[in-house]
Coordinates of C-alpha atoms in Angstrom, one line a residue:
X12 CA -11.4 -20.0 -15.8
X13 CA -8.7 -22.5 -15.4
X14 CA -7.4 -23.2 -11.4
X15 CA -4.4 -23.6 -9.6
X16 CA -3.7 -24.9 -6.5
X17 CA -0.3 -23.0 -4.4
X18 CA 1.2 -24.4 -1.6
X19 CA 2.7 -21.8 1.8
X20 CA 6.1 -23.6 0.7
X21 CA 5.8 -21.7 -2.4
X22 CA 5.2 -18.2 -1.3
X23 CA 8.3 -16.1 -2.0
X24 CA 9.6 -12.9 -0.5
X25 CA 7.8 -9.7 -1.2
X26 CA 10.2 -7.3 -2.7
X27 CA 7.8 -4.6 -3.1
X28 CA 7.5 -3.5 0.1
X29 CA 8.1 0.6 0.3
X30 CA 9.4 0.5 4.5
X31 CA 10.8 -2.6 5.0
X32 CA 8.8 -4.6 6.6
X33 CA 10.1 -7.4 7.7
X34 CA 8.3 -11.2 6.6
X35 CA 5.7 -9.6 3.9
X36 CA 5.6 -12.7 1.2
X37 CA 3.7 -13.1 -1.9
X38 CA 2.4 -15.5 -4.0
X39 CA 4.4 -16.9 -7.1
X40 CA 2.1 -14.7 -9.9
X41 CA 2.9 -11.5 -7.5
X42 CA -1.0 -10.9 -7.2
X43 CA -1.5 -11.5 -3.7
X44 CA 0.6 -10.1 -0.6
X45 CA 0.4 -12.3 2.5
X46 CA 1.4 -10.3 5.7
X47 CA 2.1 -11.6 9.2
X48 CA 0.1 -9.9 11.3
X49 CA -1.6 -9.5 15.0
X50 CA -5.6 -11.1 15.5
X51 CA -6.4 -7.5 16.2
X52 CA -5.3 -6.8 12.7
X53 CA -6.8 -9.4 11.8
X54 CA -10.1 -8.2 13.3
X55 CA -10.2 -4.6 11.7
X56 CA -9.9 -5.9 8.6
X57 CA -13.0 -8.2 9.3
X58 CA -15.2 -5.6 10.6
X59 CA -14.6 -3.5 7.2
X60 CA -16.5 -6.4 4.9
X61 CA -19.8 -5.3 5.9
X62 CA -21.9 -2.4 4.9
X63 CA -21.3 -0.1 7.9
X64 CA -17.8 0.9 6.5
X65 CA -18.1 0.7 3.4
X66 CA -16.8 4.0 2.1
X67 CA -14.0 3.8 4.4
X68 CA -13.2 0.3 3.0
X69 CA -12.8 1.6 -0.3
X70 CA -9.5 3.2 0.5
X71 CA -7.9 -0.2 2.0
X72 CA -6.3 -3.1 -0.5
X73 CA -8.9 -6.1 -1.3
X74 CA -9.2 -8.4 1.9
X75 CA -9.2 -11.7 0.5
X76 CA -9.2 -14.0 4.2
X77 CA -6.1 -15.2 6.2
X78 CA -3.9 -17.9 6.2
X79 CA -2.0 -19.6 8.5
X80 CA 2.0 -20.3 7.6
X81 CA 3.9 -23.1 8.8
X82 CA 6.9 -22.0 10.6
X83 CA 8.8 -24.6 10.5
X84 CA 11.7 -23.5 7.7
X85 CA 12.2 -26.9 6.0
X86 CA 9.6 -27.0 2.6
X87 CA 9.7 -31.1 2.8
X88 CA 8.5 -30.8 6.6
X89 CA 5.7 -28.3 5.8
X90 CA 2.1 -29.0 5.6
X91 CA 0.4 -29.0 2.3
X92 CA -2.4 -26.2 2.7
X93 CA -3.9 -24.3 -0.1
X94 CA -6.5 -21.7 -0.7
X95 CA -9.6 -20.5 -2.5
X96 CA -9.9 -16.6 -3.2
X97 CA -12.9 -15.2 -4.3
X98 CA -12.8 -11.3 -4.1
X99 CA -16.6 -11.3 -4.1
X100 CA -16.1 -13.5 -0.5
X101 CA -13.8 -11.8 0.9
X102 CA -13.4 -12.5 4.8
X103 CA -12.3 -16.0 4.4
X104 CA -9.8 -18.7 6.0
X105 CA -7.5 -20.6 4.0
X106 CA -7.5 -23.9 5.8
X107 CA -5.5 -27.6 4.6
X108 CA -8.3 -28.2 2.1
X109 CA -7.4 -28.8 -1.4
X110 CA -9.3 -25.8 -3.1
X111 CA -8.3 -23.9 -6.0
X112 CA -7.1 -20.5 -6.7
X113 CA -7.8 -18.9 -9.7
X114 CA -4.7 -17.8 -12.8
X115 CA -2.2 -18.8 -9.5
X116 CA 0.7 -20.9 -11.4
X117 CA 2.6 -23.6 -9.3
X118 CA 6.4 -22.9 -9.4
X119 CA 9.0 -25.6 -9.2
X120 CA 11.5 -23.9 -7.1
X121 CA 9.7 -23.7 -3.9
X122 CA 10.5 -21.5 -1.2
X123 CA 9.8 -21.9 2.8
X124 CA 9.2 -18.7 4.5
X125 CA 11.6 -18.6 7.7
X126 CA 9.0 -16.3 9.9
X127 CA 12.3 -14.4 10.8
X128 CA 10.2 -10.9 10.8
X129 CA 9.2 -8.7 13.3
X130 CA 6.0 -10.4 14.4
X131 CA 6.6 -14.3 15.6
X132 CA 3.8 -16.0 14.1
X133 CA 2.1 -18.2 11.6
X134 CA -1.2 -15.5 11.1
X135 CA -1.4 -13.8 8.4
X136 CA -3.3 -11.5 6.1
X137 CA -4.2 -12.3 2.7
X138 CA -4.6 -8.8 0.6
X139 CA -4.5 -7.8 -2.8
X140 CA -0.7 -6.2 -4.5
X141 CA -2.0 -3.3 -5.4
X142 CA 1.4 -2.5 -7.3
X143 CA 0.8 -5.9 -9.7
X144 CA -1.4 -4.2 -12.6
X145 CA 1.9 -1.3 -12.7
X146 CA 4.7 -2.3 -15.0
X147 CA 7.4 -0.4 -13.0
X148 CA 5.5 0.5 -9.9
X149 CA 6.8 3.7 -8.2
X150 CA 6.2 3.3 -4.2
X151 CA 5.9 5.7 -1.1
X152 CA 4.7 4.6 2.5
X153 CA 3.9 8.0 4.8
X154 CA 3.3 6.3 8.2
X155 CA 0.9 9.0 9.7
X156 CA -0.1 10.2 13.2
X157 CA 2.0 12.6 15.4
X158 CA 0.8 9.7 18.2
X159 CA 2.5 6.6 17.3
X160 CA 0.9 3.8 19.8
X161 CA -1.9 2.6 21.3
X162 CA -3.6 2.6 24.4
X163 CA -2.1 -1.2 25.3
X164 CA 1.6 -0.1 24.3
X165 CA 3.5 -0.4 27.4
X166 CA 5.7 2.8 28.7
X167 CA 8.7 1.9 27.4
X168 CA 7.1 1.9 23.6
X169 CA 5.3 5.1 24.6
X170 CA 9.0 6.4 25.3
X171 CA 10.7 5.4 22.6
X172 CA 8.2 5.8 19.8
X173 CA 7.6 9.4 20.9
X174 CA 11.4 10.1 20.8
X175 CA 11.1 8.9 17.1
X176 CA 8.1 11.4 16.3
X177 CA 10.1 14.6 18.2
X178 CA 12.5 13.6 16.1
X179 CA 11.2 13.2 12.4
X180 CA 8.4 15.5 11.1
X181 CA 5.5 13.0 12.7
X182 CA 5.0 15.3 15.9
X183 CA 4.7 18.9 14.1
X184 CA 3.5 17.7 10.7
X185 CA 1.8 14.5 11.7
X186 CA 3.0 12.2 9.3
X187 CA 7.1 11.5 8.1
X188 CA 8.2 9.3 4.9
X189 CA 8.6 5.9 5.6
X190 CA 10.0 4.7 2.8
X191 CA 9.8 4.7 -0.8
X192 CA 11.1 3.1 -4.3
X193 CA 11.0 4.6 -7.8
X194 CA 12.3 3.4 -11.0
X195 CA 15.2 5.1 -12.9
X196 CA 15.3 2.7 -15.8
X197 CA 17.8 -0.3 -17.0
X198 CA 20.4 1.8 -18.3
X199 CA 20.8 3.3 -14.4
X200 CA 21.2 0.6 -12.8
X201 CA 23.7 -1.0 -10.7
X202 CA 25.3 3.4 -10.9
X203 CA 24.3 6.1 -8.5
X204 CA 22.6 4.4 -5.7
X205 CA 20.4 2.4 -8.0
X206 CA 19.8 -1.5 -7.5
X207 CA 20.1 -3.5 -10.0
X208 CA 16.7 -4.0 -11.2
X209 CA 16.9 -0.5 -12.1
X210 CA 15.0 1.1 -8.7
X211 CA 16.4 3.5 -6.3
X212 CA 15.0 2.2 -2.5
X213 CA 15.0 5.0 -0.2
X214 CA 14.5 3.2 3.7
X215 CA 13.0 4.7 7.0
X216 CA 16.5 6.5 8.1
X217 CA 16.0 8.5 4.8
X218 CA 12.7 10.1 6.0
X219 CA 13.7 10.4 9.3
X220 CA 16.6 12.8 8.1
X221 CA 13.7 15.4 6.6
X222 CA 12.7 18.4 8.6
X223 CA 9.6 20.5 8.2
X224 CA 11.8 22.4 6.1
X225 CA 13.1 20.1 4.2
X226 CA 10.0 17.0 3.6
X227 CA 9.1 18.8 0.2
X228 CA 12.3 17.2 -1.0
X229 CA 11.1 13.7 -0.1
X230 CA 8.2 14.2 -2.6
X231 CA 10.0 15.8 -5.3
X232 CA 12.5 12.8 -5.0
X233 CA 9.2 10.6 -5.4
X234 CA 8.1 12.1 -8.4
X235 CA 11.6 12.6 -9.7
X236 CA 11.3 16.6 -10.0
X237 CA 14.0 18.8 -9.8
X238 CA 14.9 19.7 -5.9
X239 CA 14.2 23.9 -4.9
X240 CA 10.5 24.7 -5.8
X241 CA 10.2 22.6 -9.1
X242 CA 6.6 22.3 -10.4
X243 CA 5.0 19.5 -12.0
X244 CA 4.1 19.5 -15.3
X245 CA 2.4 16.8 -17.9
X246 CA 1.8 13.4 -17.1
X247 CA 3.6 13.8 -13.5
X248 CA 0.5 17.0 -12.9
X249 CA -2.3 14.5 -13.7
X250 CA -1.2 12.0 -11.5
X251 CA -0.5 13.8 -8.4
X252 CA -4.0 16.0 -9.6
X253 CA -5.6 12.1 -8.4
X254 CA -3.8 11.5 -5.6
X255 CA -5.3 15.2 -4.2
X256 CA -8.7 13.8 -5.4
X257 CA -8.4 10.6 -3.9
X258 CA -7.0 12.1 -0.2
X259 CA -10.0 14.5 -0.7
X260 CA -12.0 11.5 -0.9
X261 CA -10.4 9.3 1.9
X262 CA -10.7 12.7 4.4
X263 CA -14.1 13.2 3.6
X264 CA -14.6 8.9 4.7
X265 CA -12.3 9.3 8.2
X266 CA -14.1 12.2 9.1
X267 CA -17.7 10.3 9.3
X268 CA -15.9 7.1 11.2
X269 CA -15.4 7.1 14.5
X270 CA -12.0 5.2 14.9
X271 CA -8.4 5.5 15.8
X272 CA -6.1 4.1 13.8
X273 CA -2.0 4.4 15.6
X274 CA 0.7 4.1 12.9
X275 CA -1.5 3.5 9.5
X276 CA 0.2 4.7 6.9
X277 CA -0.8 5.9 3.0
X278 CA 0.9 4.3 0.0
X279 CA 0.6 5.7 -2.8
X280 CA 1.7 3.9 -5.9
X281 CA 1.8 5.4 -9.6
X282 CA 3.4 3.8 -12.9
X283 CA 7.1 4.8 -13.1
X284 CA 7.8 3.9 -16.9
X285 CA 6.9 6.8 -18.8
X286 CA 6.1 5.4 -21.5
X287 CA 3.8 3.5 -19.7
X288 CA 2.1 6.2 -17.7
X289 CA 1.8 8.4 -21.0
X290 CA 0.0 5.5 -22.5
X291 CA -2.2 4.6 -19.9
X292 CA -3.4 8.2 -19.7
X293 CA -4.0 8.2 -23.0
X294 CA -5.9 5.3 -23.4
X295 CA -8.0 6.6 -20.3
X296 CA -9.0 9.6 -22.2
X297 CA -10.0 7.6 -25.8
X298 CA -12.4 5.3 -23.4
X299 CA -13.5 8.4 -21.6
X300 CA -14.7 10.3 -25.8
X301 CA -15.3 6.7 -26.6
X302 CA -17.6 6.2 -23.5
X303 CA -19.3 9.8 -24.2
X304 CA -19.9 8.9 -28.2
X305 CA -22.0 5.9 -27.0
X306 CA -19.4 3.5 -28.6
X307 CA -18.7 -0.3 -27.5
X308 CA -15.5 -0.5 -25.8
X309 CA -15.3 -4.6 -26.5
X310 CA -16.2 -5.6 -30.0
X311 CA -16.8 -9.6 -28.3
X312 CA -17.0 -8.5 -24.7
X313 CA -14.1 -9.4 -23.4
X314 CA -13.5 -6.7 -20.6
X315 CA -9.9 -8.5 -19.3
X316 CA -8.7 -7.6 -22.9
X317 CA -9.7 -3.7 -22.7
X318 CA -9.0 -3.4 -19.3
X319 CA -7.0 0.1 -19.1
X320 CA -3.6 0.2 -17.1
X321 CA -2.9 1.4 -14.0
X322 CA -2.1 5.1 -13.4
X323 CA -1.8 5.7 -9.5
X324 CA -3.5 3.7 -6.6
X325 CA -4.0 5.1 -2.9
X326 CA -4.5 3.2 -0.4
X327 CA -4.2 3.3 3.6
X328 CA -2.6 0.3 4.8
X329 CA -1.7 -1.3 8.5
X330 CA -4.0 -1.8 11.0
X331 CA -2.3 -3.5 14.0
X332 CA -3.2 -0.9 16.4
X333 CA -6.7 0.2 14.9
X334 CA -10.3 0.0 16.4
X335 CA -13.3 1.6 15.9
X336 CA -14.3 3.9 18.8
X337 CA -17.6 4.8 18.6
X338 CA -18.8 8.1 20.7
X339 CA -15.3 9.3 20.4
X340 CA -15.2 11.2 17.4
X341 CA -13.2 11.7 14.3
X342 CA -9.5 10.2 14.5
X343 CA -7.8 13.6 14.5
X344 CA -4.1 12.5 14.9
X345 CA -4.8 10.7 11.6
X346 CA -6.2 13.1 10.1
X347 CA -3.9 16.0 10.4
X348 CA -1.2 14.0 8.5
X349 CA -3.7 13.3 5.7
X350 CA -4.0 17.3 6.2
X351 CA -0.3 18.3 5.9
X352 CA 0.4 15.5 3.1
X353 CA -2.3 16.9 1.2
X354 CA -0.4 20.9 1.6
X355 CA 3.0 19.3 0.4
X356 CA 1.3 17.6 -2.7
X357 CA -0.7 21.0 -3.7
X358 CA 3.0 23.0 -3.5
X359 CA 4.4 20.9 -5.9
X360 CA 2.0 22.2 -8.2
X361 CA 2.2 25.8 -7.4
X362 CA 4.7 28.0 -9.1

């Protein structure tokens, strides 16, 4: 497998990011996401890389290591650091050594990151895009919990954060819409609302304008179905038929940890293109009679070749205010969003 090397001064802004969170960068092949973070983010995800989480870690993007940014804004002044990633190792520090990383291309027109986000420092997290293997990624962040901080936050975060959940449907459904992006298509864009590169972005004031009454709407807008009691049908069915399964799955994990988890949120990513979507399905299901004939899926092995494309990806994602709490039980407040989220996704498939 050929290497390359990529410099922090060539990490670009991250323009996938569902809530707008500030400083998220990638790297120039859009594989990786590198995230400014706190160490005790840092340390959650560390903990998850052995075998006593290991169902739970299923559910969070590929933890590659951390690396450390230089914050000083001018590319010529910053250090030269690179990194190694190997998935199989994950856990890692990327440190000034010249090491490789693997199908990573250098890019001429390098860009400094200027650490003007939220969190003022140079840490960050090194995890895997999840949206990269999509061709037109279509993104929602549901921040859950009806508590939003943690036992350090100071009273005046207590305050206001709770203000936000009595406001938005995180105190009485447990979880509100943080954000979200779908795609609409070339010939929409730049008309309606929709960006140029053919998305609509919907930020965190849009969700916080739902009401118990009204958060259905958020998720039809998601899947683009018709507002009022629509149902989804064909491809749009199968895919929110997964993300059921895969909250089924990620419930079932959470209830056997003993953890809380303040402000975590579920993304949920599925292909927007249609075309797309209707062909990944249907290549899944002529692997799946293929697979069940006996027959070879490679004719010389190469499994990158026959890889099938991406359908829908669930994850649960930030973990600055997460610990494991052993002795205290099942995270509840967590899990009661995961609850109601799931009751939204099975109405839109009820008549």
């Amino acid at each position: 497998m050929a290497q390359n090397s990529f410099r922090t001064s060539q990490l670009i802004a991250f323009d996938n990011v569902a809530a707008g969170h500030d400083g998220v960068l990638s790297d120039p092949s859009g594989a990786l996401v590198i995230k400014p973070c706190s160490q005790a983010e840092v340390d959650f995800y560390h903990s998850t890389t052995g075998d006593q989480h290991s169902h739970f870690a299923t559910f969070l993007a590929t933890f590659m290591g951390t690396l450390e940014l230089n914050s000083d804004p001018d590319p010529a002044a910053a250090l030269t650091r690179t990194a190694i990633m190997n998935p199989t190792e994950a856990g890692q520090t990327f440190t000034d050594s010249p090491h490789a990383i693997p199908n990573v291309p250098i890019v001429d027109d390098a860009w400094a990151p200027s650490n003007g986000g939220k969190i003022q420092t140079d840490r960050a997290i090194v995890l895997e895009n999840i949206a990269a293997p999509f061709k037109k990624p279509n993104i929602l962040d549901v921040k859950l919990g009806a508590r939003l901080w943690d036992d350090n936050a100071p009273p005046a975060k207590r305050t206001k954060l709770d203000k936000v959940a009595e406001e938005t449907t995180s105190k009485p459904l447990g979880f509100r819409i943080a954000g979200m992006r779908t795609w609409h298509g070339a010939a929409s864009a730049g008309s309606n609302g929709i960006s140029k590169d053919g998305y609509r972005l919907y930020d965190k004031h849009y969700g916080r304008t739902l009401t118990t009454d009204t958060v259905r709407q958020g998720f039809e807008d998601y899947f683009m179905l018709e507002r009022g009691g629509a149902v989804a049908k064909g491809p749009l069915r199968q895919v929110i038929e997964r993300f059921l399964d895969d909250l089924d799955e990620l419930k079932s994990a959470l209830e056997n940890e003993e953890s809380r988890m303040y402000s975590a949120s579920l993304l949920f990513v599925y292909e927007g293109d249609e075309d797309a979507l209707s062909d990944a399905l249907a290549r899944e299901q002529e692997e799946q009679t293929n697979g069940a004939h006996g027959d070879e899926s490679t004719e010389d092995g190469d499994d990158d070749e026959q890889q099938a494309p991406a359908v829908q990806c669930l994850k649960l994602i930030d973990f600055a205010h997460a610990e494991w709490t052993p002795g205290q039980g099942p995270d509840e407040n967590l899990l009661h969003g995961l609850r109601n989220t799931v009751k939204v996704l099975e109405g839109l498939l009820e008549s």
